[in-house]
């Protein structure tokens, strides 16, 4: 179901998104060689709780942590672990959100551990830029396909693949609401974008092929070809005055 938010609801979401963005920033700052993904998860958890909010991924569909932390060929949904130590040159994707006053925020970014390869940096930069290309198309009167087409076009031109098995989503009182927000599509197709819609746009971009598989832990999604993946996400409100990035600090 797609829920259009009032300005009062948008104000409440803005607080959830601010906390989500701060938590992601702090978690990202903790990424360095020698740190475990469980330590990063704890930092995000402690910050969200300190703000009087709740980590909204924790226990959702049974997920056991505050953040999804996915390294290198892992795309999304990596489970933080005390035995997972970040190494020099790793690409560390962190996805997390917070809920407060009944509303949710959701955001993700890929961080470099120490010095990364030029190839890894180009993938990261392209994925972040593709997110902003998609956000530009989150305008009232447009269509959902405009967003996905912009994201995919930007990445595919640069030789990358767009993960198609997972998409962005509407967000509000529920972390996952309608509509689906694919990172591919046809301009002018799909549902019409209306003021008051709040959506999470989240390109997952692969260095190699688009195909992904889920590991035996039931959560971690990785590239089938073992090549790198990056992930950036913002929660965005569609307004009469254009897109507003709620998770931008
Ligand atoms: Mg999301």
PDB file of N, CA and C in Angstrom, residues 113-168:
ATOM      1  N   UNK A 113      37.694   0.608   3.847  1.00  0.00           N
ATOM      2  CA  UNK A 113      38.555   0.289   4.986  1.00  0.00           C
ATOM      3  C   UNK A 113      39.997   0.512   4.560  1.00  0.00           C
ATOM      4  N   UNK A 114      40.602   1.576   5.079  1.00  0.00           N
ATOM      5  CA  UNK A 114      41.960   1.898   4.671  1.00  0.00           C
ATOM      6  C   UNK A 114      41.992   2.285   3.209  1.00  0.00           C
ATOM      7  N   UNK A 115      43.042   1.829   2.528  1.00  0.00           N
ATOM      8  CA  UNK A 115      43.206   2.200   1.116  1.00  0.00           C
ATOM      9  C   UNK A 115      42.563   1.121   0.244  1.00  0.00           C
ATOM     10  N   UNK A 116      41.630   1.540  -0.624  1.00  0.00           N
ATOM     11  CA  UNK A 116      40.977   0.580  -1.520  1.00  0.00           C
ATOM     12  C   UNK A 116      41.542   0.739  -2.929  1.00  0.00           C
ATOM     13  N   UNK A 117      41.283  -0.267  -3.762  1.00  0.00           N
ATOM     14  CA  UNK A 117      41.799  -0.241  -5.131  1.00  0.00           C
ATOM     15  C   UNK A 117      41.073   0.847  -5.932  1.00  0.00           C
ATOM     16  N   UNK A 118      41.695   1.340  -6.995  1.00  0.00           N
ATOM     17  CA  UNK A 118      41.020   2.313  -7.865  1.00  0.00           C
ATOM     18  C   UNK A 118      39.715   1.751  -8.435  1.00  0.00           C
ATOM     19  N   UNK A 119      39.699   0.434  -8.705  1.00  0.00           N
ATOM     20  CA  UNK A 119      38.487  -0.193  -9.244  1.00  0.00           C
ATOM     21  C   UNK A 119      37.352  -0.142  -8.215  1.00  0.00           C
ATOM     22  N   UNK A 120      37.715  -0.431  -6.968  1.00  0.00           N
ATOM     23  CA  UNK A 120      36.703  -0.413  -5.904  1.00  0.00           C
ATOM     24  C   UNK A 120      36.182   1.008  -5.696  1.00  0.00           C
ATOM     25  N   UNK A 121      37.069   1.983  -5.773  1.00  0.00           N
ATOM     26  CA  UNK A 121      36.666   3.376  -5.569  1.00  0.00           C
ATOM     27  C   UNK A 121      35.725   3.830  -6.686  1.00  0.00           C
ATOM     28  N   UNK A 122      36.045   3.421  -7.905  1.00  0.00           N
ATOM     29  CA  UNK A 122      35.192   3.825  -9.037  1.00  0.00           C
ATOM     30  C   UNK A 122      33.788   3.217  -8.904  1.00  0.00           C
ATOM     31  N   UNK A 123      33.726   1.959  -8.442  1.00  0.00           N
ATOM     32  CA  UNK A 123      32.422   1.322  -8.230  1.00  0.00           C
ATOM     33  C   UNK A 123      31.621   2.071  -7.165  1.00  0.00           C
ATOM     34  N   UNK A 124      32.291   2.402  -6.073  1.00  0.00           N
ATOM     35  CA  UNK A 124      31.644   3.143  -4.974  1.00  0.00           C
ATOM     36  C   UNK A 124      31.135   4.496  -5.446  1.00  0.00           C
ATOM     37  N   UNK A 125      32.010   5.230  -6.125  1.00  0.00           N
ATOM     38  CA  UNK A 125      31.643   6.573  -6.596  1.00  0.00           C
ATOM     39  C   UNK A 125      30.453   6.494  -7.548  1.00  0.00           C
ATOM     40  N   UNK A 126      30.497   5.525  -8.453  1.00  0.00           N
ATOM     41  CA  UNK A 126      29.424   5.394  -9.438  1.00  0.00           C
ATOM     42  C   UNK A 126      28.097   5.070  -8.751  1.00  0.00           C
ATOM     43  N   UNK A 127      28.130   4.201  -7.740  1.00  0.00           N
ATOM     44  CA  UNK A 127      26.900   3.810  -7.066  1.00  0.00           C
ATOM     45  C   UNK A 127      26.293   5.008  -6.320  1.00  0.00           C
ATOM     46  N   UNK A 128      27.178   5.786  -5.642  1.00  0.00           N
ATOM     47  CA  UNK A 128      26.690   6.984  -4.936  1.00  0.00           C
ATOM     48  C   UNK A 128      26.106   7.986  -5.929  1.00  0.00           C
ATOM     49  N   UNK A 129      26.806   8.189  -7.029  1.00  0.00           N
ATOM     50  CA  UNK A 129      26.329   9.146  -8.038  1.00  0.00           C
ATOM     51  C   UNK A 129      25.014   8.670  -8.646  1.00  0.00           C
ATOM     52  N   UNK A 130      24.888   7.356  -8.843  1.00  0.00           N
ATOM     53  CA  UNK A 130      23.654   6.803  -9.418  1.00  0.00           C
ATOM     54  C   UNK A 130      22.467   7.046  -8.496  1.00  0.00           C
ATOM     55  N   UNK A 131      22.709   6.952  -7.193  1.00  0.00           N
ATOM     56  CA  UNK A 131      21.629   7.254  -6.233  1.00  0.00           C
ATOM     57  C   UNK A 131      21.126   8.682  -6.467  1.00  0.00           C
ATOM     58  N   UNK A 132      22.045   9.612  -6.629  1.00  0.00           N
ATOM     59  CA  UNK A 132      21.629  11.015  -6.824  1.00  0.00           C
ATOM     60  C   UNK A 132      20.972  11.222  -8.184  1.00  0.00           C
ATOM     61  N   UNK A 133      21.381  10.462  -9.188  1.00  0.00           N
ATOM     62  CA  UNK A 133      20.693  10.516 -10.485  1.00  0.00           C
ATOM     63  C   UNK A 133      19.240  10.058 -10.324  1.00  0.00           C
ATOM     64  N   UNK A 134      19.038   9.022  -9.515  1.00  0.00           N
ATOM     65  CA  UNK A 134      17.677   8.540  -9.250  1.00  0.00           C
ATOM     66  C   UNK A 134      16.865   9.563  -8.468  1.00  0.00           C
ATOM     67  N   UNK A 135      17.492  10.153  -7.465  1.00  0.00           N
ATOM     68  CA  UNK A 135      16.786  11.132  -6.621  1.00  0.00           C
ATOM     69  C   UNK A 135      16.294  12.315  -7.456  1.00  0.00           C
ATOM     70  N   UNK A 136      17.092  12.728  -8.436  1.00  0.00           N
ATOM     71  CA  UNK A 136      16.692  13.849  -9.310  1.00  0.00           C
ATOM     72  C   UNK A 136      15.359  13.581  -9.995  1.00  0.00           C
ATOM     73  N   UNK A 137      15.069  12.289 -10.199  1.00  0.00           N
ATOM     74  CA  UNK A 137      13.828  11.917 -10.909  1.00  0.00           C
ATOM     75  C   UNK A 137      12.663  11.665  -9.961  1.00  0.00           C
ATOM     76  N   UNK A 138      12.893  11.836  -8.660  1.00  0.00           N
ATOM     77  CA  UNK A 138      11.816  11.617  -7.674  1.00  0.00           C
ATOM     78  C   UNK A 138      10.986  12.892  -7.559  1.00  0.00           C
ATOM     79  N   UNK A 139      10.281  13.202  -8.638  1.00  0.00           N
ATOM     80  CA  UNK A 139       9.513  14.447  -8.697  1.00  0.00           C
ATOM     81  C   UNK A 139       8.030  14.150  -8.941  1.00  0.00           C
ATOM     82  N   UNK A 140       7.185  14.966  -8.324  1.00  0.00           N
ATOM     83  CA  UNK A 140       5.737  14.800  -8.474  1.00  0.00           C
ATOM     84  C   UNK A 140       5.362  14.895  -9.948  1.00  0.00           C
ATOM     85  N   UNK A 141       4.519  13.955 -10.387  1.00  0.00           N
ATOM     86  CA  UNK A 141       4.097  13.923 -11.780  1.00  0.00           C
ATOM     87  C   UNK A 141       4.924  12.981 -12.625  1.00  0.00           C
ATOM     88  N   UNK A 142       6.082  12.606 -12.121  1.00  0.00           N
ATOM     89  CA  UNK A 142       6.911  11.630 -12.831  1.00  0.00           C
ATOM     90  C   UNK A 142       6.400  10.217 -12.579  1.00  0.00           C
ATOM     91  N   UNK A 143       7.148   9.247 -13.043  1.00  0.00           N
ATOM     92  CA  UNK A 143       6.792   7.830 -12.860  1.00  0.00           C
ATOM     93  C   UNK A 143       7.944   7.096 -12.189  1.00  0.00           C
ATOM     94  N   UNK A 144       7.595   5.997 -11.540  1.00  0.00           N
ATOM     95  CA  UNK A 144       8.613   5.234 -10.822  1.00  0.00           C
ATOM     96  C   UNK A 144       9.711   4.739 -11.775  1.00  0.00           C
ATOM     97  N   UNK A 145       9.332   4.455 -13.027  1.00  0.00           N
ATOM     98  CA  UNK A 145      10.315   3.983 -14.011  1.00  0.00           C
ATOM     99  C   UNK A 145      11.363   5.032 -14.344  1.00  0.00           C
ATOM    100  N   UNK A 146      11.034   6.311 -14.132  1.00  0.00           N
ATOM    101  CA  UNK A 146      12.009   7.375 -14.397  1.00  0.00           C
ATOM    102  C   UNK A 146      13.214   7.226 -13.475  1.00  0.00           C
ATOM    103  N   UNK A 147      12.924   6.840 -12.222  1.00  0.00           N
ATOM    104  CA  UNK A 147      13.988   6.711 -11.223  1.00  0.00           C
ATOM    105  C   UNK A 147      14.914   5.547 -11.590  1.00  0.00           C
ATOM    106  N   UNK A 148      14.311   4.384 -11.796  1.00  0.00           N
ATOM    107  CA  UNK A 148      15.106   3.191 -12.089  1.00  0.00           C
ATOM    108  C   UNK A 148      15.893   3.319 -13.380  1.00  0.00           C
ATOM    109  N   UNK A 149      15.270   3.944 -14.369  1.00  0.00           N
ATOM    110  CA  UNK A 149      15.945   4.125 -15.647  1.00  0.00           C
ATOM    111  C   UNK A 149      17.185   5.004 -15.490  1.00  0.00           C
ATOM    112  N   UNK A 150      17.053   6.056 -14.671  1.00  0.00           N
ATOM    113  CA  UNK A 150      18.194   6.968 -14.452  1.00  0.00           C
ATOM    114  C   UNK A 150      19.332   6.242 -13.732  1.00  0.00           C
ATOM    115  N   UNK A 151      18.976   5.443 -12.724  1.00  0.00           N
ATOM    116  CA  UNK A 151      19.995   4.705 -11.955  1.00  0.00           C
ATOM    117  C   UNK A 151      20.708   3.696 -12.865  1.00  0.00           C
ATOM    118  N   UNK A 152      19.928   2.887 -13.553  1.00  0.00           N
ATOM    119  CA  UNK A 152      20.516   1.823 -14.380  1.00  0.00           C
ATOM    120  C   UNK A 152      21.324   2.402 -15.523  1.00  0.00           C
ATOM    121  N   UNK A 153      20.786   3.436 -16.162  1.00  0.00           N
ATOM    122  CA  UNK A 153      21.487   4.042 -17.289  1.00  0.00           C
ATOM    123  C   UNK A 153      22.860   4.539 -16.868  1.00  0.00           C
ATOM    124  N   UNK A 154      22.899   5.201 -15.730  1.00  0.00           N
ATOM    125  CA  UNK A 154      24.151   5.777 -15.239  1.00  0.00           C
ATOM    126  C   UNK A 154      25.193   4.683 -14.989  1.00  0.00           C
ATOM    127  N   UNK A 155      24.757   3.589 -14.374  1.00  0.00           N
ATOM    128  CA  UNK A 155      25.704   2.524 -14.010  1.00  0.00           C
ATOM    129  C   UNK A 155      26.103   1.674 -15.210  1.00  0.00           C
ATOM    130  N   UNK A 156      25.129   1.353 -16.040  1.00  0.00           N
ATOM    131  CA  UNK A 156      25.413   0.458 -17.168  1.00  0.00           C
ATOM    132  C   UNK A 156      26.336   1.132 -18.188  1.00  0.00           C
ATOM    133  N   UNK A 157      26.172   2.454 -18.351  1.00  0.00           N
ATOM    134  CA  UNK A 157      27.092   3.216 -19.213  1.00  0.00           C
ATOM    135  C   UNK A 157      28.535   3.060 -18.770  1.00  0.00           C
ATOM    136  N   UNK A 158      28.720   2.871 -17.481  1.00  0.00           N
ATOM    137  CA  UNK A 158      30.070   2.769 -16.920  1.00  0.00           C
ATOM    138  C   UNK A 158      30.509   1.323 -16.773  1.00  0.00           C
ATOM    139  N   UNK A 159      29.736   0.400 -17.320  1.00  0.00           N
ATOM    140  CA  UNK A 159      30.156  -1.001 -17.374  1.00  0.00           C
ATOM    141  C   UNK A 159      29.732  -1.850 -16.190  1.00  0.00           C
ATOM    142  N   UNK A 160      28.847  -1.323 -15.349  1.00  0.00           N
ATOM    143  CA  UNK A 160      28.411  -2.067 -14.170  1.00  0.00           C
ATOM    144  C   UNK A 160      27.025  -2.680 -14.377  1.00  0.00           C
ATOM    145  N   UNK A 161      26.674  -3.598 -13.459  1.00  0.00           N
ATOM    146  CA  UNK A 161      25.361  -4.248 -13.503  1.00  0.00           C
ATOM    147  C   UNK A 161      24.524  -3.824 -12.305  1.00  0.00           C
ATOM    148  N   UNK A 162      23.226  -3.760 -12.523  1.00  0.00           N
ATOM    149  CA  UNK A 162      22.274  -3.393 -11.478  1.00  0.00           C
ATOM    150  C   UNK A 162      21.639  -4.663 -10.925  1.00  0.00           C
ATOM    151  N   UNK A 163      21.673  -4.834  -9.616  1.00  0.00           N
ATOM    152  CA  UNK A 163      21.000  -5.980  -8.993  1.00  0.00           C
ATOM    153  C   UNK A 163      19.490  -5.822  -9.190  1.00  0.00           C
ATOM    154  N   UNK A 164      18.860  -6.860  -9.716  1.00  0.00           N
ATOM    155  CA  UNK A 164      17.432  -6.781 -10.031  1.00  0.00           C
ATOM    156  C   UNK A 164      16.562  -7.566  -9.063  1.00  0.00           C
ATOM    157  N   UNK A 165      17.196  -8.407  -8.245  1.00  0.00           N
ATOM    158  CA  UNK A 165      16.411  -9.258  -7.340  1.00  0.00           C
ATOM    159  C   UNK A 165      15.948  -8.514  -6.098  1.00  0.00           C
ATOM    160  N   UNK A 166      16.509  -7.329  -5.850  1.00  0.00           N
ATOM    161  CA  UNK A 166      16.123  -6.526  -4.678  1.00  0.00           C
ATOM    162  C   UNK A 166      15.894  -5.094  -5.135  1.00  0.00           C
ATOM    163  N   UNK A 167      14.989  -4.396  -4.439  1.00  0.00           N
ATOM    164  CA  UNK A 167      14.616  -3.046  -4.871  1.00  0.00           C
ATOM    165  C   UNK A 167      14.532  -2.109  -3.668  1.00  0.00           C
ATOM    166  N   UNK A 168      14.425  -0.829  -3.962  1.00  0.00           N
ATOM    167  CA  UNK A 168      14.023   0.129  -2.935  1.00  0.00           C
ATOM    168  C   UNK A 168      12.527  -0.006  -2.677  1.00  0.00           C
TER     169      UNK A 168
END
